[in-house]
């Protein structure tokens, strides 16, 4: 039987539509593309054209800024901001699955049928071209700017869990640092400098926490020739406020903090005459502790004495 070109084209379209339906049915059985039925959505997100809709049921377990060259080129942006979720905490609307495609940068392969995608891959809307997120084997990295926090009317207010505490792959950073986040040379294991390590381990004092939530703080510094450092360190901790500040000072300079501030407990822990002086600073029982130490080796230099902090 001879078929016309129109009939052949019609049959091909039907076959392609059937294959697409089968692919979508297989995809809908895998997280995060399962049905929204019975799913408790906490935050909702969408692409630019609103054809791709998805939601999450939990807070992200991590957020980060990525300065790698791959993210830079794919997003045509100096960095990528991502919030990481377990795939079981993410769900796509079923009507959105037909507008998805996947791209694997390592293989340089595009997948229109999600069942044959290779991880890790990027998810994109086929209509408006918005990058939806990065999908791994167990993790889905969504982009916070796609969530409903951005409404175009006012400055977005992102939950604290969406805010990145550090940057990764900083060696390929396109722009100089415009924030105070710690920088890492890899995925968060190797700080770019000692200062970046200190920024990463220090609690974030952004005014959103409550007393005691940020832990205890030890302040090290000062000189054996001056008594201002232990006094002002203790004074600053009182202004936070904290219940107890315990500055430690050298024997020769411990009188001034004691007489200037009777409310504080100033303890003499070491003497400059000892070349290998070490001291133990007992932290206070509340959120802030202050200690000011100096090096016996150089009276005009900053402190280099060994300090052991004990909770």
PDB file of C-alpha atoms in Angstrom:
ATOM      1  CA  UNK A   1       0.000   0.000   0.000  1.00  0.00           C
ATOM      2  CA  UNK A   2       1.390   3.350  -1.018  1.00  0.00           C
ATOM      3  CA  UNK A   3       1.049   6.160   1.551  1.00  0.00           C
ATOM      4  CA  UNK A   4       1.197   9.828   0.823  1.00  0.00           C
ATOM      5  CA  UNK A   5       3.738  12.085   2.457  1.00  0.00           C
ATOM      6  CA  UNK A   6       1.024  13.619   4.648  1.00  0.00           C
ATOM      7  CA  UNK A   7       0.004  10.189   5.943  1.00  0.00           C
ATOM      8  CA  UNK A   8       3.614   9.274   6.717  1.00  0.00           C
ATOM      9  CA  UNK A   9       4.118  12.527   8.589  1.00  0.00           C
ATOM     10  CA  UNK A  10       0.899  11.959  10.548  1.00  0.00           C
ATOM     11  CA  UNK A  11       1.985   8.467  11.584  1.00  0.00           C
ATOM     12  CA  UNK A  12       5.404   9.708  12.602  1.00  0.00           C
ATOM     13  CA  UNK A  13       3.830  12.402  14.774  1.00  0.00           C
ATOM     14  CA  UNK A  14       1.584   9.840  16.467  1.00  0.00           C
ATOM     15  CA  UNK A  15       4.514   7.523  17.071  1.00  0.00           C
ATOM     16  CA  UNK A  16       6.592  10.338  18.513  1.00  0.00           C
ATOM     17  CA  UNK A  17       3.719  11.430  20.774  1.00  0.00           C
ATOM     18  CA  UNK A  18       3.284   7.863  22.004  1.00  0.00           C
ATOM     19  CA  UNK A  19       6.986   7.557  22.767  1.00  0.00           C
ATOM     20  CA  UNK A  20       6.882  10.877  24.638  1.00  0.00           C
ATOM     21  CA  UNK A  21       3.932   9.710  26.755  1.00  0.00           C
ATOM     22  CA  UNK A  22       5.748   6.479  27.611  1.00  0.00           C
ATOM     23  CA  UNK A  23       8.892   8.412  28.511  1.00  0.00           C
ATOM     24  CA  UNK A  24       6.960  10.834  30.728  1.00  0.00           C
ATOM     25  CA  UNK A  25       5.209   7.937  32.488  1.00  0.00           C
ATOM     26  CA  UNK A  26       8.578   6.325  33.212  1.00  0.00           C
ATOM     27  CA  UNK A  27      10.017   9.655  34.337  1.00  0.00           C
ATOM     28  CA  UNK A  28       7.058  10.320  36.670  1.00  0.00           C
ATOM     29  CA  UNK A  29       7.989   7.202  38.622  1.00  0.00           C
ATOM     30  CA  UNK A  30      11.383   8.666  39.604  1.00  0.00           C
ATOM     31  CA  UNK A  31      12.122  11.384  42.148  1.00  0.00           C
ATOM     32  CA  UNK A  32      11.876  14.356  41.926  1.00  0.00           C
ATOM     33  CA  UNK A  33       9.336  13.986  39.090  1.00  0.00           C
ATOM     34  CA  UNK A  34       6.715  11.998  40.979  1.00  0.00           C
ATOM     35  CA  UNK A  35       3.147  13.154  41.511  1.00  0.00           C
ATOM     36  CA  UNK A  36       2.376  16.068  43.832  1.00  0.00           C
ATOM     37  CA  UNK A  37      -0.481  14.133  45.396  1.00  0.00           C
ATOM     38  CA  UNK A  38      -0.009  13.977  49.166  1.00  0.00           C
ATOM     39  CA  UNK A  39       3.126  16.124  48.974  1.00  0.00           C
ATOM     40  CA  UNK A  40       3.339  18.876  51.617  1.00  0.00           C
ATOM     41  CA  UNK A  41       4.850  21.833  49.760  1.00  0.00           C
ATOM     42  CA  UNK A  42       6.741  24.396  51.851  1.00  0.00           C
ATOM     43  CA  UNK A  43       8.222  26.601  49.110  1.00  0.00           C
ATOM     44  CA  UNK A  44       7.182  26.938  45.460  1.00  0.00           C
ATOM     45  CA  UNK A  45       9.288  27.852  42.429  1.00  0.00           C
ATOM     46  CA  UNK A  46       8.917  28.202  38.670  1.00  0.00           C
ATOM     47  CA  UNK A  47      10.817  29.092  35.527  1.00  0.00           C
ATOM     48  CA  UNK A  48      10.466  32.480  33.825  1.00  0.00           C
ATOM     49  CA  UNK A  49       7.511  31.498  31.629  1.00  0.00           C
ATOM     50  CA  UNK A  50       5.789  29.585  34.487  1.00  0.00           C
ATOM     51  CA  UNK A  51       5.476  26.410  32.396  1.00  0.00           C
ATOM     52  CA  UNK A  52       7.799  24.502  34.725  1.00  0.00           C
ATOM     53  CA  UNK A  53       6.528  24.435  38.298  1.00  0.00           C
ATOM     54  CA  UNK A  54       8.091  22.636  41.230  1.00  0.00           C
ATOM     55  CA  UNK A  55       8.030  22.806  45.013  1.00  0.00           C
ATOM     56  CA  UNK A  56      10.031  21.598  48.012  1.00  0.00           C
ATOM     57  CA  UNK A  57       8.849  20.223  51.336  1.00  0.00           C
ATOM     58  CA  UNK A  58      11.876  21.025  53.477  1.00  0.00           C
ATOM     59  CA  UNK A  59      14.615  23.554  54.058  1.00  0.00           C
ATOM     60  CA  UNK A  60      17.778  23.129  51.970  1.00  0.00           C
ATOM     61  CA  UNK A  61      20.485  21.265  53.856  1.00  0.00           C
ATOM     62  CA  UNK A  62      23.160  23.490  52.269  1.00  0.00           C
ATOM     63  CA  UNK A  63      23.514  26.637  50.171  1.00  0.00           C
ATOM     64  CA  UNK A  64      26.569  27.860  48.297  1.00  0.00           C
ATOM     65  CA  UNK A  65      28.025  30.186  45.679  1.00  0.00           C
ATOM     66  CA  UNK A  66      30.010  28.448  42.945  1.00  0.00           C
ATOM     67  CA  UNK A  67      32.763  30.292  41.058  1.00  0.00           C
ATOM     68  CA  UNK A  68      33.711  27.417  38.724  1.00  0.00           C
ATOM     69  CA  UNK A  69      34.161  28.204  35.035  1.00  0.00           C
ATOM     70  CA  UNK A  70      31.526  25.633  34.009  1.00  0.00           C
ATOM     71  CA  UNK A  71      28.758  27.405  35.932  1.00  0.00           C
ATOM     72  CA  UNK A  72      30.046  30.737  34.674  1.00  0.00           C
ATOM     73  CA  UNK A  73      29.737  29.817  31.009  1.00  0.00           C
ATOM     74  CA  UNK A  74      26.497  27.833  31.240  1.00  0.00           C
ATOM     75  CA  UNK A  75      24.673  30.559  33.157  1.00  0.00           C
ATOM     76  CA  UNK A  76      26.456  33.506  31.495  1.00  0.00           C
ATOM     77  CA  UNK A  77      26.950  34.884  35.009  1.00  0.00           C
ATOM     78  CA  UNK A  78      29.977  35.434  37.274  1.00  0.00           C
ATOM     79  CA  UNK A  79      28.769  32.785  39.733  1.00  0.00           C
ATOM     80  CA  UNK A  80      26.012  30.299  40.531  1.00  0.00           C
ATOM     81  CA  UNK A  81      23.887  30.449  43.668  1.00  0.00           C
ATOM     82  CA  UNK A  82      22.327  27.109  44.568  1.00  0.00           C
ATOM     83  CA  UNK A  83      20.314  25.626  47.443  1.00  0.00           C
ATOM     84  CA  UNK A  84      20.749  21.870  47.854  1.00  0.00           C
ATOM     85  CA  UNK A  85      17.804  19.566  48.637  1.00  0.00           C
ATOM     86  CA  UNK A  86      17.348  15.844  48.955  1.00  0.00           C
ATOM     87  CA  UNK A  87      15.591  14.633  45.810  1.00  0.00           C
ATOM     88  CA  UNK A  88      12.824  13.138  47.949  1.00  0.00           C
ATOM     89  CA  UNK A  89      12.028  16.696  49.151  1.00  0.00           C
ATOM     90  CA  UNK A  90      11.436  18.024  45.599  1.00  0.00           C
ATOM     91  CA  UNK A  91       8.414  17.519  43.322  1.00  0.00           C
ATOM     92  CA  UNK A  92       7.618  18.757  39.805  1.00  0.00           C
ATOM     93  CA  UNK A  93       4.102  19.348  38.532  1.00  0.00           C
ATOM     94  CA  UNK A  94       3.127  16.581  36.105  1.00  0.00           C
ATOM     95  CA  UNK A  95       2.103  19.043  33.399  1.00  0.00           C
ATOM     96  CA  UNK A  96       5.612  20.539  33.555  1.00  0.00           C
ATOM     97  CA  UNK A  97       7.451  17.360  32.558  1.00  0.00           C
ATOM     98  CA  UNK A  98       6.839  17.885  28.827  1.00  0.00           C
ATOM     99  CA  UNK A  99       8.778  21.189  29.030  1.00  0.00           C
ATOM    100  CA  UNK A 100      11.935  19.706  30.556  1.00  0.00           C
ATOM    101  CA  UNK A 101      15.215  18.730  29.000  1.00  0.00           C
ATOM    102  CA  UNK A 102      18.535  17.695  30.546  1.00  0.00           C
ATOM    103  CA  UNK A 103      22.129  18.542  29.666  1.00  0.00           C
ATOM    104  CA  UNK A 104      25.282  16.757  30.835  1.00  0.00           C
ATOM    105  CA  UNK A 105      28.311  19.017  30.510  1.00  0.00           C
ATOM    106  CA  UNK A 106      30.832  16.184  30.920  1.00  0.00           C
ATOM    107  CA  UNK A 107      29.362  14.171  28.037  1.00  0.00           C
ATOM    108  CA  UNK A 108      28.176  17.240  26.132  1.00  0.00           C
ATOM    109  CA  UNK A 109      24.853  15.452  25.632  1.00  0.00           C
ATOM    110  CA  UNK A 110      21.255  16.702  25.611  1.00  0.00           C
ATOM    111  CA  UNK A 111      18.444  14.408  26.795  1.00  0.00           C
ATOM    112  CA  UNK A 112      14.860  15.114  25.818  1.00  0.00           C
ATOM    113  CA  UNK A 113      13.675  11.874  27.436  1.00  0.00           C
ATOM    114  CA  UNK A 114      14.470  12.062  31.105  1.00  0.00           C
ATOM    115  CA  UNK A 115      14.698   8.309  31.597  1.00  0.00           C
ATOM    116  CA  UNK A 116      18.032   8.089  29.764  1.00  0.00           C
ATOM    117  CA  UNK A 117      19.692  11.138  31.345  1.00  0.00           C
ATOM    118  CA  UNK A 118      23.184  10.769  32.827  1.00  0.00           C
ATOM    119  CA  UNK A 119      24.041  12.305  36.225  1.00  0.00           C
ATOM    120  CA  UNK A 120      25.059  14.929  37.084  1.00  0.00           C
ATOM    121  CA  UNK A 121      22.993  16.989  34.686  1.00  0.00           C
ATOM    122  CA  UNK A 122      21.376  20.386  34.414  1.00  0.00           C
ATOM    123  CA  UNK A 123      17.600  20.756  34.043  1.00  0.00           C
ATOM    124  CA  UNK A 124      16.193  23.382  31.673  1.00  0.00           C
ATOM    125  CA  UNK A 125      12.832  24.664  30.467  1.00  0.00           C
ATOM    126  CA  UNK A 126      12.526  23.994  26.740  1.00  0.00           C
ATOM    127  CA  UNK A 127      10.241  27.000  26.180  1.00  0.00           C
ATOM    128  CA  UNK A 128      11.942  29.970  27.870  1.00  0.00           C
ATOM    129  CA  UNK A 129      15.384  28.407  28.375  1.00  0.00           C
ATOM    130  CA  UNK A 130      15.535  28.991  32.142  1.00  0.00           C
ATOM    131  CA  UNK A 131      17.963  26.728  33.964  1.00  0.00           C
ATOM    132  CA  UNK A 132      15.893  25.057  36.689  1.00  0.00           C
ATOM    133  CA  UNK A 133      18.623  23.344  38.683  1.00  0.00           C
ATOM    134  CA  UNK A 134      21.365  20.733  38.858  1.00  0.00           C
ATOM    135  CA  UNK A 135      20.285  17.123  39.368  1.00  0.00           C
ATOM    136  CA  UNK A 136      22.555  14.533  40.911  1.00  0.00           C
ATOM    137  CA  UNK A 137      21.986  10.960  41.969  1.00  0.00           C
ATOM    138  CA  UNK A 138      20.572  11.874  45.395  1.00  0.00           C
ATOM    139  CA  UNK A 139      20.636  15.683  45.463  1.00  0.00           C
ATOM    140  CA  UNK A 140      18.778  18.401  43.558  1.00  0.00           C
ATOM    141  CA  UNK A 141      20.371  21.867  43.539  1.00  0.00           C
ATOM    142  CA  UNK A 142      17.705  24.498  42.914  1.00  0.00           C
ATOM    143  CA  UNK A 143      18.340  28.164  42.274  1.00  0.00           C
ATOM    144  CA  UNK A 144      16.851  30.409  45.019  1.00  0.00           C
ATOM    145  CA  UNK A 145      16.027  33.212  42.582  1.00  0.00           C
ATOM    146  CA  UNK A 146      13.348  30.954  40.997  1.00  0.00           C
ATOM    147  CA  UNK A 147      11.353  30.664  44.220  1.00  0.00           C
ATOM    148  CA  UNK A 148       8.374  32.818  45.109  1.00  0.00           C
ATOM    149  CA  UNK A 149      10.569  35.008  47.323  1.00  0.00           C
ATOM    150  CA  UNK A 150      11.240  37.005  44.133  1.00  0.00           C
ATOM    151  CA  UNK A 151       8.039  38.820  43.159  1.00  0.00           C
ATOM    152  CA  UNK A 152       9.412  41.847  41.281  1.00  0.00           C
ATOM    153  CA  UNK A 153       7.695  44.268  43.662  1.00  0.00           C
ATOM    154  CA  UNK A 154      10.170  44.518  46.536  1.00  0.00           C
ATOM    155  CA  UNK A 155      13.558  43.238  47.653  1.00  0.00           C
ATOM    156  CA  UNK A 156      13.385  39.444  48.129  1.00  0.00           C
ATOM    157  CA  UNK A 157      13.511  38.136  51.678  1.00  0.00           C
ATOM    158  CA  UNK A 158      15.182  34.732  51.547  1.00  0.00           C
ATOM    159  CA  UNK A 159      15.032  32.358  54.523  1.00  0.00           C
ATOM    160  CA  UNK A 160      18.282  31.956  56.369  1.00  0.00           C
ATOM    161  CA  UNK A 161      18.761  28.380  55.110  1.00  0.00           C
ATOM    162  CA  UNK A 162      18.923  29.693  51.510  1.00  0.00           C
ATOM    163  CA  UNK A 163      21.775  32.112  52.241  1.00  0.00           C
ATOM    164  CA  UNK A 164      25.233  30.799  51.244  1.00  0.00           C
ATOM    165  CA  UNK A 165      27.795  30.594  54.067  1.00  0.00           C
ATOM    166  CA  UNK A 166      30.797  30.264  51.717  1.00  0.00           C
ATOM    167  CA  UNK A 167      32.014  30.186  48.106  1.00  0.00           C
ATOM    168  CA  UNK A 168      33.545  27.219  46.275  1.00  0.00           C
ATOM    169  CA  UNK A 169      36.095  26.919  43.450  1.00  0.00           C
ATOM    170  CA  UNK A 170      37.350  30.449  44.160  1.00  0.00           C
ATOM    171  CA  UNK A 171      40.504  30.005  42.047  1.00  0.00           C
ATOM    172  CA  UNK A 172      38.467  30.693  38.903  1.00  0.00           C
ATOM    173  CA  UNK A 173      36.502  33.604  40.372  1.00  0.00           C
ATOM    174  CA  UNK A 174      35.547  36.122  37.690  1.00  0.00           C
ATOM    175  CA  UNK A 175      34.939  39.124  39.955  1.00  0.00           C
ATOM    176  CA  UNK A 176      36.696  40.294  43.075  1.00  0.00           C
ATOM    177  CA  UNK A 177      34.938  39.480  46.327  1.00  0.00           C
ATOM    178  CA  UNK A 178      31.898  41.698  46.823  1.00  0.00           C
ATOM    179  CA  UNK A 179      30.814  40.032  50.055  1.00  0.00           C
ATOM    180  CA  UNK A 180      32.315  38.738  53.294  1.00  0.00           C
ATOM    181  CA  UNK A 181      31.836  35.047  52.640  1.00  0.00           C
ATOM    182  CA  UNK A 182      34.619  32.535  53.096  1.00  0.00           C
ATOM    183  CA  UNK A 183      36.290  31.269  49.923  1.00  0.00           C
ATOM    184  CA  UNK A 184      37.347  27.676  49.244  1.00  0.00           C
ATOM    185  CA  UNK A 185      39.564  26.306  46.491  1.00  0.00           C
ATOM    186  CA  UNK A 186      37.377  23.213  46.043  1.00  0.00           C
ATOM    187  CA  UNK A 187      33.929  22.026  47.161  1.00  0.00           C
ATOM    188  CA  UNK A 188      34.335  23.347  50.693  1.00  0.00           C
ATOM    189  CA  UNK A 189      37.311  21.424  52.095  1.00  0.00           C
ATOM    190  CA  UNK A 190      40.320  23.706  51.446  1.00  0.00           C
ATOM    191  CA  UNK A 191      40.053  27.360  52.572  1.00  0.00           C
ATOM    192  CA  UNK A 192      41.778  29.868  50.327  1.00  0.00           C
ATOM    193  CA  UNK A 193      43.503  31.438  53.345  1.00  0.00           C
ATOM    194  CA  UNK A 194      43.569  31.376  57.147  1.00  0.00           C
ATOM    195  CA  UNK A 195      41.224  34.358  57.149  1.00  0.00           C
ATOM    196  CA  UNK A 196      38.724  32.416  55.038  1.00  0.00           C
ATOM    197  CA  UNK A 197      38.925  29.506  57.484  1.00  0.00           C
ATOM    198  CA  UNK A 198      38.186  31.816  60.422  1.00  0.00           C
ATOM    199  CA  UNK A 199      35.249  33.364  58.571  1.00  0.00           C
ATOM    200  CA  UNK A 200      33.887  29.886  57.819  1.00  0.00           C
ATOM    201  CA  UNK A 201      34.047  28.591  61.411  1.00  0.00           C
ATOM    202  CA  UNK A 202      32.859  31.781  63.110  1.00  0.00           C
ATOM    203  CA  UNK A 203      29.106  31.964  63.776  1.00  0.00           C
ATOM    204  CA  UNK A 204      27.123  34.371  61.615  1.00  0.00           C
ATOM    205  CA  UNK A 205      26.121  37.380  63.700  1.00  0.00           C
ATOM    206  CA  UNK A 206      23.367  38.802  61.511  1.00  0.00           C
ATOM    207  CA  UNK A 207      20.871  39.646  64.250  1.00  0.00           C
ATOM    208  CA  UNK A 208      18.543  36.751  63.397  1.00  0.00           C
ATOM    209  CA  UNK A 209      19.602  34.473  66.237  1.00  0.00           C
ATOM    210  CA  UNK A 210      19.045  34.642  69.962  1.00  0.00           C
ATOM    211  CA  UNK A 211      21.377  34.752  72.927  1.00  0.00           C
ATOM    212  CA  UNK A 212      23.572  31.683  73.194  1.00  0.00           C
ATOM    213  CA  UNK A 213      22.712  30.334  69.742  1.00  0.00           C
ATOM    214  CA  UNK A 214      26.034  31.382  68.231  1.00  0.00           C
ATOM    215  CA  UNK A 215      28.056  29.535  70.875  1.00  0.00           C
ATOM    216  CA  UNK A 216      30.977  30.971  72.828  1.00  0.00           C
ATOM    217  CA  UNK A 217      33.602  33.336  71.519  1.00  0.00           C
ATOM    218  CA  UNK A 218      37.268  33.685  72.515  1.00  0.00           C
ATOM    219  CA  UNK A 219      39.089  36.922  71.602  1.00  0.00           C
ATOM    220  CA  UNK A 220      42.900  36.765  71.418  1.00  0.00           C
ATOM    221  CA  UNK A 221      45.240  39.744  71.125  1.00  0.00           C
ATOM    222  CA  UNK A 222      46.890  42.586  72.987  1.00  0.00           C
ATOM    223  CA  UNK A 223      50.340  43.508  74.272  1.00  0.00           C
ATOM    224  CA  UNK A 224      52.208  43.141  77.577  1.00  0.00           C
ATOM    225  CA  UNK A 225      52.827  46.902  77.622  1.00  0.00           C
ATOM    226  CA  UNK A 226      49.165  47.919  77.532  1.00  0.00           C
ATOM    227  CA  UNK A 227      46.078  46.899  79.473  1.00  0.00           C
ATOM    228  CA  UNK A 228      43.458  48.296  77.105  1.00  0.00           C
ATOM    229  CA  UNK A 229      42.965  45.144  75.058  1.00  0.00           C
ATOM    230  CA  UNK A 230      41.714  42.862  77.864  1.00  0.00           C
ATOM    231  CA  UNK A 231      39.555  45.627  79.256  1.00  0.00           C
ATOM    232  CA  UNK A 232      37.894  46.621  75.968  1.00  0.00           C
ATOM    233  CA  UNK A 233      37.487  43.004  74.892  1.00  0.00           C
ATOM    234  CA  UNK A 234      35.551  42.347  78.073  1.00  0.00           C
ATOM    235  CA  UNK A 235      33.646  45.595  77.681  1.00  0.00           C
ATOM    236  CA  UNK A 236      32.577  44.625  74.144  1.00  0.00           C
ATOM    237  CA  UNK A 237      31.317  41.260  75.332  1.00  0.00           C
ATOM    238  CA  UNK A 238      29.235  42.975  77.976  1.00  0.00           C
ATOM    239  CA  UNK A 239      27.636  45.197  75.353  1.00  0.00           C
ATOM    240  CA  UNK A 240      26.482  42.136  73.333  1.00  0.00           C
ATOM    241  CA  UNK A 241      25.292  41.380  76.054  1.00  0.00           C
ATOM    242  CA  UNK A 242      26.718  38.306  77.739  1.00  0.00           C
ATOM    243  CA  UNK A 243      26.452  37.201  81.322  1.00  0.00           C
ATOM    244  CA  UNK A 244      30.140  36.618  82.004  1.00  0.00           C
ATOM    245  CA  UNK A 245      33.382  37.926  80.483  1.00  0.00           C
ATOM    246  CA  UNK A 246      36.701  36.533  81.687  1.00  0.00           C
ATOM    247  CA  UNK A 247      39.662  38.488  80.287  1.00  0.00           C
ATOM    248  CA  UNK A 248      43.144  37.091  80.939  1.00  0.00           C
ATOM    249  CA  UNK A 249      46.098  39.418  81.219  1.00  0.00           C
ATOM    250  CA  UNK A 250      49.788  39.333  82.075  1.00  0.00           C
ATOM    251  CA  UNK A 251      50.814  39.744  85.695  1.00  0.00           C
ATOM    252  CA  UNK A 252      52.257  43.213  85.161  1.00  0.00           C
ATOM    253  CA  UNK A 253      49.118  44.582  83.542  1.00  0.00           C
ATOM    254  CA  UNK A 254      46.330  42.785  85.372  1.00  0.00           C
ATOM    255  CA  UNK A 255      45.726  45.615  87.870  1.00  0.00           C
ATOM    256  CA  UNK A 256      44.227  48.095  85.409  1.00  0.00           C
ATOM    257  CA  UNK A 257      41.386  45.882  84.120  1.00  0.00           C
ATOM    258  CA  UNK A 258      40.547  44.851  87.678  1.00  0.00           C
ATOM    259  CA  UNK A 259      40.333  48.375  89.030  1.00  0.00           C
ATOM    260  CA  UNK A 260      38.666  49.822  85.941  1.00  0.00           C
ATOM    261  CA  UNK A 261      35.904  47.260  85.836  1.00  0.00           C
ATOM    262  CA  UNK A 262      35.001  45.645  89.169  1.00  0.00           C
ATOM    263  CA  UNK A 263      32.105  43.791  87.521  1.00  0.00           C
ATOM    264  CA  UNK A 264      34.489  41.677  85.437  1.00  0.00           C
ATOM    265  CA  UNK A 265      36.659  38.803  86.542  1.00  0.00           C
ATOM    266  CA  UNK A 266      40.213  39.405  85.295  1.00  0.00           C
ATOM    267  CA  UNK A 267      42.534  36.465  85.770  1.00  0.00           C
ATOM    268  CA  UNK A 268      46.324  36.361  85.581  1.00  0.00           C
ATOM    269  CA  UNK A 269      47.256  33.239  83.634  1.00  0.00           C
ATOM    270  CA  UNK A 270      50.888  33.743  82.592  1.00  0.00           C
ATOM    271  CA  UNK A 271      53.924  35.946  83.201  1.00  0.00           C
ATOM    272  CA  UNK A 272      56.130  37.584  80.523  1.00  0.00           C
ATOM    273  CA  UNK A 273      59.297  36.285  82.212  1.00  0.00           C
ATOM    274  CA  UNK A 274      58.552  32.730  81.082  1.00  0.00           C
ATOM    275  CA  UNK A 275      59.893  32.147  77.510  1.00  0.00           C
ATOM    276  CA  UNK A 276      57.480  29.273  76.865  1.00  0.00           C
ATOM    277  CA  UNK A 277      54.486  30.771  78.564  1.00  0.00           C
ATOM    278  CA  UNK A 278      51.146  29.196  77.909  1.00  0.00           C
ATOM    279  CA  UNK A 279      47.779  29.861  79.392  1.00  0.00           C
ATOM    280  CA  UNK A 280      44.334  28.366  79.726  1.00  0.00           C
ATOM    281  CA  UNK A 281      41.373  30.655  79.227  1.00  0.00           C
ATOM    282  CA  UNK A 282      38.187  29.395  80.829  1.00  0.00           C
ATOM    283  CA  UNK A 283      35.202  30.348  78.720  1.00  0.00           C
ATOM    284  CA  UNK A 284      32.156  31.884  80.275  1.00  0.00           C
ATOM    285  CA  UNK A 285      28.950  29.904  80.683  1.00  0.00           C
ATOM    286  CA  UNK A 286      27.110  32.007  78.132  1.00  0.00           C
ATOM    287  CA  UNK A 287      27.408  33.213  74.564  1.00  0.00           C
ATOM    288  CA  UNK A 288      30.520  35.452  74.669  1.00  0.00           C
ATOM    289  CA  UNK A 289      33.985  35.086  76.140  1.00  0.00           C
ATOM    290  CA  UNK A 290      36.894  37.515  75.848  1.00  0.00           C
ATOM    291  CA  UNK A 291      40.596  36.921  76.405  1.00  0.00           C
ATOM    292  CA  UNK A 292      43.515  39.190  75.609  1.00  0.00           C
ATOM    293  CA  UNK A 293      46.998  37.683  75.441  1.00  0.00           C
ATOM    294  CA  UNK A 294      50.434  38.906  74.420  1.00  0.00           C
ATOM    295  CA  UNK A 295      53.738  37.351  73.376  1.00  0.00           C
ATOM    296  CA  UNK A 296      56.614  37.428  75.861  1.00  0.00           C
ATOM    297  CA  UNK A 297      59.077  37.250  72.963  1.00  0.00           C
ATOM    298  CA  UNK A 298      58.280  40.683  71.534  1.00  0.00           C
ATOM    299  CA  UNK A 299      56.795  43.475  73.629  1.00  0.00           C
ATOM    300  CA  UNK A 300      55.940  45.607  70.649  1.00  0.00           C
ATOM    301  CA  UNK A 301      54.494  42.819  68.495  1.00  0.00           C
ATOM    302  CA  UNK A 302      51.151  41.109  68.646  1.00  0.00           C
ATOM    303  CA  UNK A 303      50.534  38.079  70.786  1.00  0.00           C
ATOM    304  CA  UNK A 304      52.007  34.782  69.719  1.00  0.00           C
ATOM    305  CA  UNK A 305      51.715  32.917  73.004  1.00  0.00           C
ATOM    306  CA  UNK A 306      50.242  29.441  72.887  1.00  0.00           C
ATOM    307  CA  UNK A 307      46.657  29.493  74.038  1.00  0.00           C
ATOM    308  CA  UNK A 308      44.555  26.536  74.978  1.00  0.00           C
ATOM    309  CA  UNK A 309      40.815  27.175  75.107  1.00  0.00           C
ATOM    310  CA  UNK A 310      38.849  24.867  77.325  1.00  0.00           C
ATOM    311  CA  UNK A 311      35.046  24.880  77.467  1.00  0.00           C
TER     312      UNK A 311
END
